[in-house]
XYZ file of C-alpha atoms in Angstrom:
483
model
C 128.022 172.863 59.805
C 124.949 174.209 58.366
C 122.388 176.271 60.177
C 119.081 177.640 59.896
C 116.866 180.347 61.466
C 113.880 180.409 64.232
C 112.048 183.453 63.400
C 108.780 184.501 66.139
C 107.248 187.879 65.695
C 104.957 190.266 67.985
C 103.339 193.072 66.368
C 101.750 195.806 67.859
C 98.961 197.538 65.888
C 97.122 200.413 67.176
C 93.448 200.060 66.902
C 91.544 202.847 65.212
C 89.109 203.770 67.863
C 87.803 207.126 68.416
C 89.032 207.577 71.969
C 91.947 206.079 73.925
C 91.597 202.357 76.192
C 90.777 203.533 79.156
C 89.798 207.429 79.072
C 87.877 209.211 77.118
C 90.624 211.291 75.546
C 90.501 210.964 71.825
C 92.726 208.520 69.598
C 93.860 210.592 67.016
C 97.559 210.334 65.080
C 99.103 214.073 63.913
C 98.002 216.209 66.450
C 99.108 218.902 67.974
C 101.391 217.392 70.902
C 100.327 217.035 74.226
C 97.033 218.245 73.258
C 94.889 214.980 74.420
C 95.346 213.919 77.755
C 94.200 213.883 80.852
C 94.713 212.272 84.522
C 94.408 208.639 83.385
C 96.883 209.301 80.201
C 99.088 210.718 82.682
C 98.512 208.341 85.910
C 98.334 211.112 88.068
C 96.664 209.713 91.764
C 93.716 208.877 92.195
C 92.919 208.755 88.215
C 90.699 205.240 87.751
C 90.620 203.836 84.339
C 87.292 202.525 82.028
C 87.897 199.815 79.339
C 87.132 200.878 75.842
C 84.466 198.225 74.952
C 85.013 199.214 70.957
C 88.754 198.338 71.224
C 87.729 195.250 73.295
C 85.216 193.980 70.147
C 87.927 195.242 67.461
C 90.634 193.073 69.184
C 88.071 190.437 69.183
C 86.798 190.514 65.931
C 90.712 190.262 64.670
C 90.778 187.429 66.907
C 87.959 185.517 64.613
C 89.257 187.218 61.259
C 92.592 185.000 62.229
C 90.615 181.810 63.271
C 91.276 182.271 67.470
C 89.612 180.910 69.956
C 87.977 184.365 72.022
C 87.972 183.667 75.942
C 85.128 184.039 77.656
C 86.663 185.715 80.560
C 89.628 188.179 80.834
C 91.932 190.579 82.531
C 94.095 193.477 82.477
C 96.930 193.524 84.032
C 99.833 195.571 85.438
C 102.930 195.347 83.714
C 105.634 196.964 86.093
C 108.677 198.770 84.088
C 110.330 202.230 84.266
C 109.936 203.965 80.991
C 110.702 207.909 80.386
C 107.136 207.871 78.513
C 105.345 206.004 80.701
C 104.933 208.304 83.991
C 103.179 205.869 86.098
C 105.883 203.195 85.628
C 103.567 200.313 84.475
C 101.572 199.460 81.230
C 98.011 197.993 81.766
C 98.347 194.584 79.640
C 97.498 191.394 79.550
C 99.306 188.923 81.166
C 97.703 185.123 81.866
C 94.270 185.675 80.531
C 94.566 186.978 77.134
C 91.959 188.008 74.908
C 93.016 185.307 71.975
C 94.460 182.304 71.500
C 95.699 180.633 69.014
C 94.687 181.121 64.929
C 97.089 181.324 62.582
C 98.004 183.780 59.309
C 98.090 182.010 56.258
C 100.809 183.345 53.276
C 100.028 183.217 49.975
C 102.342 183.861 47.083
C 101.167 187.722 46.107
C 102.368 188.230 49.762
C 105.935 187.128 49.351
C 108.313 190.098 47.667
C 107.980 189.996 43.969
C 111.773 188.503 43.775
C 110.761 185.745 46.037
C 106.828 184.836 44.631
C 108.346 182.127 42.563
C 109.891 180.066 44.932
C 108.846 176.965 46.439
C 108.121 178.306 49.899
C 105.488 181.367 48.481
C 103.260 178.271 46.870
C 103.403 176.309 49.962
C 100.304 177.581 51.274
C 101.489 177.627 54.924
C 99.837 178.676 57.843
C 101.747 180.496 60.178
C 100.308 179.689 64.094
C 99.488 182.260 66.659
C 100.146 182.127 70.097
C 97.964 185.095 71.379
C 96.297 188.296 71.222
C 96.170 190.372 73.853
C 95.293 194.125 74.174
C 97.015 196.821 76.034
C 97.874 200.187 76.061
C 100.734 202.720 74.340
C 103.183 204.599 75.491
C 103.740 208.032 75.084
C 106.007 209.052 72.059
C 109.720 210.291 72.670
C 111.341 212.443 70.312
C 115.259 212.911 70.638
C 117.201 216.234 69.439
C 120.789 217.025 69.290
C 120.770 217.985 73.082
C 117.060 217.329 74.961
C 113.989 215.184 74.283
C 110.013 215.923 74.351
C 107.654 213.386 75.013
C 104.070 213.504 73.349
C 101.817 212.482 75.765
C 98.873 211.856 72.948
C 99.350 208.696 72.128
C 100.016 207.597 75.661
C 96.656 205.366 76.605
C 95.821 204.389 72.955
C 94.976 201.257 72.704
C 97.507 198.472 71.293
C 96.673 194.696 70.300
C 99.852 192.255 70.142
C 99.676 189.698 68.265
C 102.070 186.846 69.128
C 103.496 184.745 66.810
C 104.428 180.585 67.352
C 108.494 180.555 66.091
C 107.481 179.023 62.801
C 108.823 181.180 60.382
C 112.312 180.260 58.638
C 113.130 183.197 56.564
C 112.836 186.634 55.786
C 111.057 186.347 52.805
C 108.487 183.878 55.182
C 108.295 186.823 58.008
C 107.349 189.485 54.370
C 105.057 187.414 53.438
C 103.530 187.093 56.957
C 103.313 190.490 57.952
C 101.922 191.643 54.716
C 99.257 189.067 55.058
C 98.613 189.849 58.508
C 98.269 193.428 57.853
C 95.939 192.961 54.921
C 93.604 191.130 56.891
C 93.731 194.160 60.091
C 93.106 196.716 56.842
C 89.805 194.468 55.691
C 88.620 194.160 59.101
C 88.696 197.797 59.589
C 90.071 197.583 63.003
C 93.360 199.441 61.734
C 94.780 201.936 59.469
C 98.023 199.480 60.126
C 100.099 202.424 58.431
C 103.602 201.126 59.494
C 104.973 204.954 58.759
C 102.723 206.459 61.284
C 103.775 203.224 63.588
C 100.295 202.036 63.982
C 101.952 198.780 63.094
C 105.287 197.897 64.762
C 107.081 194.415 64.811
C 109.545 193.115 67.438
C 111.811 190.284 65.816
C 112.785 187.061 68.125
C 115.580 185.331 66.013
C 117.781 182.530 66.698
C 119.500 180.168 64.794
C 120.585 176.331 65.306
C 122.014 173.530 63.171
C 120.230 171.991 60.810
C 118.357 168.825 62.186
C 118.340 169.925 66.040
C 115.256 170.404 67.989
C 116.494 172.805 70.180
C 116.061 176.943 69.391
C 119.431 178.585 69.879
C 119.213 181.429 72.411
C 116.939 184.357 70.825
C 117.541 187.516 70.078
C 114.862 190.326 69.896
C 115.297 192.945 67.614
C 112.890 195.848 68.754
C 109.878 198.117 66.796
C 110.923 197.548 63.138
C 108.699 200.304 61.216
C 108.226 198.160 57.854
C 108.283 195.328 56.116
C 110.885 195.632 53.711
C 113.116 196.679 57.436
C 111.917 193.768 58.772
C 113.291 191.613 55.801
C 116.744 193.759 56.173
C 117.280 193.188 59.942
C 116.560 189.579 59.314
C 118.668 189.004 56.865
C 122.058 190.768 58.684
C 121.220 189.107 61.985
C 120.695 185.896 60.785
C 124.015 186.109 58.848
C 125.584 187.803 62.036
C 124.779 184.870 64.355
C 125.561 181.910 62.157
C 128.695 183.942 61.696
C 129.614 184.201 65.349
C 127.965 180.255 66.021
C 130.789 179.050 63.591
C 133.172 181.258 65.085
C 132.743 179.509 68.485
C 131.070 182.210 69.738
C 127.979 181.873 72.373
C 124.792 184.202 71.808
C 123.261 185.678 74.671
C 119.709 186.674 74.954
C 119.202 190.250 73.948
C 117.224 193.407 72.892
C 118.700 194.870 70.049
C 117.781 197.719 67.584
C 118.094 198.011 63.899
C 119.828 200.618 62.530
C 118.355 200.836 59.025
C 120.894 203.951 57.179
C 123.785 201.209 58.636
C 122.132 198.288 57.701
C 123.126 196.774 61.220
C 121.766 196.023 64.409
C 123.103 196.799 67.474
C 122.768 196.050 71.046
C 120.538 197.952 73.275
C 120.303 195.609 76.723
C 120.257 191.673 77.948
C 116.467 190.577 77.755
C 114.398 191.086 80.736
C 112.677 187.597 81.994
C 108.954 187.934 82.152
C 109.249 188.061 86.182
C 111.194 191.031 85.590
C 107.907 192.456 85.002
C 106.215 191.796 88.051
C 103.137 191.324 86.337
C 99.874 191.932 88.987
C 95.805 192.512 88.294
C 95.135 195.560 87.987
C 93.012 196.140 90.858
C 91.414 199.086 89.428
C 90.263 196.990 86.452
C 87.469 194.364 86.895
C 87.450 191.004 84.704
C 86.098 191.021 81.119
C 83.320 188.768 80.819
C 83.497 188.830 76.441
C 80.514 186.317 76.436
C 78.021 189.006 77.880
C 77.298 190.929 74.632
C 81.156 191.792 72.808
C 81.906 188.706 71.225
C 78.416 188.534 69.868
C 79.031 192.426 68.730
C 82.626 191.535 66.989
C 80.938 188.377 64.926
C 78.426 191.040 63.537
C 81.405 193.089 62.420
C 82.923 190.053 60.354
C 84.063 191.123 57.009
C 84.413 189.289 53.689
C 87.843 188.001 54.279
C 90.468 187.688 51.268
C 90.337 184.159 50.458
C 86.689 184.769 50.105
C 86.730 187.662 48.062
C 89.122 186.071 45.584
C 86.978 183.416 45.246
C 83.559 185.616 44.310
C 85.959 187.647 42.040
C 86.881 184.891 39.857
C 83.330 183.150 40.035
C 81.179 186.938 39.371
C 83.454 188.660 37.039
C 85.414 185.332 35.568
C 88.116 187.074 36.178
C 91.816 184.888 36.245
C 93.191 183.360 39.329
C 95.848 185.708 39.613
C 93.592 188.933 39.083
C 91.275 188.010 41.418
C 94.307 187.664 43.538
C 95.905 191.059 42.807
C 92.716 192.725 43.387
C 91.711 191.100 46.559
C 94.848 191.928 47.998
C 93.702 195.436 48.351
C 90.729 195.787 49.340
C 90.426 199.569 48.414
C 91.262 198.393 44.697
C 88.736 195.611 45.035
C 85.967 198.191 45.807
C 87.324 200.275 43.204
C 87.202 197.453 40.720
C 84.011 196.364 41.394
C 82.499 199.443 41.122
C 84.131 199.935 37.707
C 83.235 196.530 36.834
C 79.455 197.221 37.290
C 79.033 199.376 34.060
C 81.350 197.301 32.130
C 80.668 195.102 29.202
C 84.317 193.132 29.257
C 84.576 192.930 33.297
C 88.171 191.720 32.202
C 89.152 193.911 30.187
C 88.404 196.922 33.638
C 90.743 194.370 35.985
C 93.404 194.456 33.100
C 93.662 197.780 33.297
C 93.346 198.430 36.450
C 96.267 195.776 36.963
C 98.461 195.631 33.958
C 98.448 199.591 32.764
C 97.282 201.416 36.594
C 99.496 199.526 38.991
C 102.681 200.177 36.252
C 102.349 203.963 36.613
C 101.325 204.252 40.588
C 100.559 201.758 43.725
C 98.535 204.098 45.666
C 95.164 202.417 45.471
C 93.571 204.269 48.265
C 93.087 207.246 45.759
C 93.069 206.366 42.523
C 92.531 209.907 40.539
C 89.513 209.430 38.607
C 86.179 207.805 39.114
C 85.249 204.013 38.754
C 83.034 204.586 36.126
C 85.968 206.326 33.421
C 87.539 202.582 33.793
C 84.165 201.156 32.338
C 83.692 204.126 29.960
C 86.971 203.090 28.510
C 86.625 199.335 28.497
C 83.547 199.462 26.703
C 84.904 202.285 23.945
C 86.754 199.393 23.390
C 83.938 196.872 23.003
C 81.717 198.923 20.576
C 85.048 199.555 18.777
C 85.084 203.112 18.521
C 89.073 202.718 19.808
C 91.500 199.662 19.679
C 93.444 198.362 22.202
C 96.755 200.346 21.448
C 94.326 203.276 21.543
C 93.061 202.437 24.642
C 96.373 202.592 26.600
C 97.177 206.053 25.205
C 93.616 207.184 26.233
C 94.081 205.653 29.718
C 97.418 207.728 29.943
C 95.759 210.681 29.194
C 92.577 209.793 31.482
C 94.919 209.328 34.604
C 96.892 213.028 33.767
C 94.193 215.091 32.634
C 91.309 213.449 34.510
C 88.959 213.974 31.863
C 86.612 211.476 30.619
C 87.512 208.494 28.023
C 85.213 209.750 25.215
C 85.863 213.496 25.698
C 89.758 212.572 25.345
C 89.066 210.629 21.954
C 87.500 213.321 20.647
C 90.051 215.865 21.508
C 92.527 214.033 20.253
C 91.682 212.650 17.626
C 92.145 209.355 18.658
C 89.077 207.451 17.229
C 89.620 203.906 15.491
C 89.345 204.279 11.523
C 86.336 201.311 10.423
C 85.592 202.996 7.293
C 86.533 199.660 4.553
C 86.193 202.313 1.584
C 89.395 204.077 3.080
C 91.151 200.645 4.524
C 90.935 199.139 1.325
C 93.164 201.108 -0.547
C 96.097 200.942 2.094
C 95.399 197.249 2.337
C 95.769 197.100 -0.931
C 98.716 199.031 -1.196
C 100.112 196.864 1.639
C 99.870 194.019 -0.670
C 101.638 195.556 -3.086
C 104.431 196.945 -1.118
C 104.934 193.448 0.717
C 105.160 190.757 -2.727
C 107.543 188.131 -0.022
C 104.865 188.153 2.890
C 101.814 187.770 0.267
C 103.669 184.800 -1.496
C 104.586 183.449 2.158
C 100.374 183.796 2.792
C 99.547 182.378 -0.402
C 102.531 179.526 0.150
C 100.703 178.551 3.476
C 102.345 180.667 6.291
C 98.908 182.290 7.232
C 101.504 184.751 9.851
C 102.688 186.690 6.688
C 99.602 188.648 6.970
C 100.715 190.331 10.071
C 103.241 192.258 8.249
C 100.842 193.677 5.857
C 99.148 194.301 9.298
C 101.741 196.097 10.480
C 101.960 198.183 6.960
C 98.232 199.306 7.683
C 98.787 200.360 11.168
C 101.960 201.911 10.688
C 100.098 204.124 7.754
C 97.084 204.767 9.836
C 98.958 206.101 12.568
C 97.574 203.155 14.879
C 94.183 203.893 14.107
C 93.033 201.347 11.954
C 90.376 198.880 13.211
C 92.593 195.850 13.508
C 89.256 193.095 12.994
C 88.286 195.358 10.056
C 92.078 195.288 8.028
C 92.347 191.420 9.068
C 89.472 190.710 7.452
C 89.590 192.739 4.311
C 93.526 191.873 3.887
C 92.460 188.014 4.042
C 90.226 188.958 1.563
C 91.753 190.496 -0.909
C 94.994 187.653 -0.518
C 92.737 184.987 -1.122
C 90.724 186.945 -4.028
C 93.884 187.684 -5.525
């Protein structure tokens, strides 16, 4: 029997906010611990909580990045559970009255891993449906040694959006491409830093499998705070195997939290699954309703960035740049800024993107700090347009730009690296080309117009690369059909 997998996931992404949900206490990642708190972080009595209206906007303008529909109306809630970072013993969450519903994350190939962006599923174009949205607030932060634990209590009250997924994804490669989209889209809206090594993003797996052909999900398993994408992929890949191995073994899955154990390559288990009345969810009667419709949601729609899709769109149609540059560069959208800004002082737009793509992205992927300015992209590109270097030049000038930081021009100077146009010079080593290459000149003569790129190749090879390829082309063709 054949089987395939049900994959849901609920990722938690800490919203970049200056201070934490309900207290004024500042949101800030890396520092010293236990240094921001107060009462309300710490639920001591008689502490009373105030909503964070910029987390409340944030979480709503996500909601329209991802095509929800934003409820007029909604709560917080207490979400009862016994936690050694969580004094108080209850979360304030959402429980029946979310902020968003519905929307959906739509993967495109780029998103997919590399070894997976030519298969049929990465051009499918699918959209992958939300359930929800809802906002909430973090725990504190445990850290385990050898023989005690601390607990920072900074990032207790920060605030958290989850974002629910419908079970529609099928494999790993689906839930990579998901989560990469997902998290591009938190990065353009600004409402995150979504830096999955500082766990401001954080997925929860729910996996089952069943035979091909049935309705029915198999019983679920949730796989708890996977810290990145690639993990994510992993821990799919071994539990999926590990309960289509135990389903044909005649085994029965029960519903579980488990954890993945990345160095192992393994999950294990950690408890059954609570049931949502485990919870004892409740109002929180220190927490009025949220009317959104009274001034937030109109305050999130002014937020609304230019989304992905769109900015793909005006890259191809401004700079006439490919389909899959455009893509590549709207992916980021720290490189798109970067780009465009290069872009602006350059005469071949195309010839920026190909080097920010082709020869950049080789060497490095950090795009957040590329190490020189815009404008030493367009310096180069256009060298290359008033032909002062050719293209092979251009890539050793670019390697030298990126080490030395020092500016296109400066670096051909330097070293020496300026294209040779002089025909006086270029004539003679065409013209000993010719006669140093009688088979590829009879070959020309005979027809085969290719022949002349070995007396090309001659010319460079003598000018040490430096030779003005238009110029030799032109005064080899020359001379072949003079002689």
């Amino acid at each position: 029997m054949e089987y395939e997998a049900v994959i849901g996931l609920e990722v938690h992404c800490q919203l970049n906010t200056q201070t934490k949900m309900f207290c004024g206490c500042r949101n800030e990642y890396g520092a010293v611990p236990n240094t921001h708190l107060c009462p309300v972080c710490l639920g001591l009595p008689g502490a009373l909580p105030t909503p964070n209206a910029v987390a409340i906007e944030k979480t709503i303008l996500t909601g329209l990045m991802l095509g929800c529909k934003i409820a007029p109306r909604c709560k917080f809630d207490r979400k009862n559970y016994f936690y050694a970072d969580m004094p108080k013993n209850y979360q304030i969450s959402q429980y029946d009255e979310p902020l968003c519903l519905g929307g959906g994350v739509k993967l495109y190939p780029l998103a997919f891993p590399k070894d997976a962006q030519k298969d049929p599923q990465a051009n499918a174009g699918r959209v992958v449906r939300l359930t929800r949205i809802h906002l909430e607030e973090d725990v504190a932060k445990s850290t385990h040694y050898e023989t005690q634990s601390g607990i920072d209590f900074n990032r207790a009250g920060t605030p958290l959006m989850e974002i629910v997924s419908e079970a529609d994804l099928s494999t790993p490669e689906e839930a990579f491409a998901y989560l990469t989209a997902l998290k591009q889209i938190l990065v353009y809206g600004g409402v995150s830093n979504a830096d999955m090594e500082k766990g401001q993003l954080r997925c929860d797996i729910n996996v089952s499998v069943r035979p091909v052909g049935q309705k029915e999900f198999g019983t679920k398993v949730e796989v708890k705070n996977v810290n990145s994408i690639s993990a994510v992929r992993r821990a799919l890949r071994y539990e999926i195997d590990r309960q289509i191995e135990q389903a044909k073994a005649g085994g029965v899955q029960k519903q579980e939290t488990r954890r993945w154990d990345d160095p192992r390559g393994q999950t294990t288990l950690m408890r059954t699954k609570e049931q949502a009345h485990d919870y004892r969810y409740f109002p929180d009667p220190d927490l009025m309703p949220v009317r959104t419709d009274h001034g937030l949601h109109a305050a999130a729609e002014k937020m609304l960035p230019e989304l992905p899709e769109a900015k793909k769109a005006r890259l191809s149609q401004d700079y006439g740049l490919s389909d899959y540059h455009a893509s590549v560069l709207a992916a980021e959208v720290s490189l798109a800024a970067f780009y465009e800004k290069a872009a602006a002082g350059a005469k071949n737009k195309g010839a920026v993107a190909n080097y920010l793509i082709n020869d950049y992205l080789a060497v490095s992927d950090d795009v957040e700090e590329i190490p020189v300015p815009a404008e030493y992209f367009a310096d180069l590109a256009n060298l290359v347009e008033e032909g002062k270097i050719n293209n092979r030049q251009a890539k050793e000038v670019l390697g030298y730009m990126l080490s030395e930081k020092k500016k296109p021009a400066d670096i051909v100077a330097e070293k020496g690296l300026a294209q040779m146009s002089d025909t006086g010079a270029l004539e003679k080593i065409c013209a000993e080309a010719i006669a140093a290459n009688p088979r590829s000149v009879a070959d020309f003569k005979a027809g085969k117009l290719t022949a002349v790129n070995a007396l090309k190749g001659f010319v460079m090879k003598a000018t040490k690369g430096q030779a003005n390829p238009q110029v030799i082309d032109e005064l080899l063709k020359k001379k072949l059909t003079e002689a």
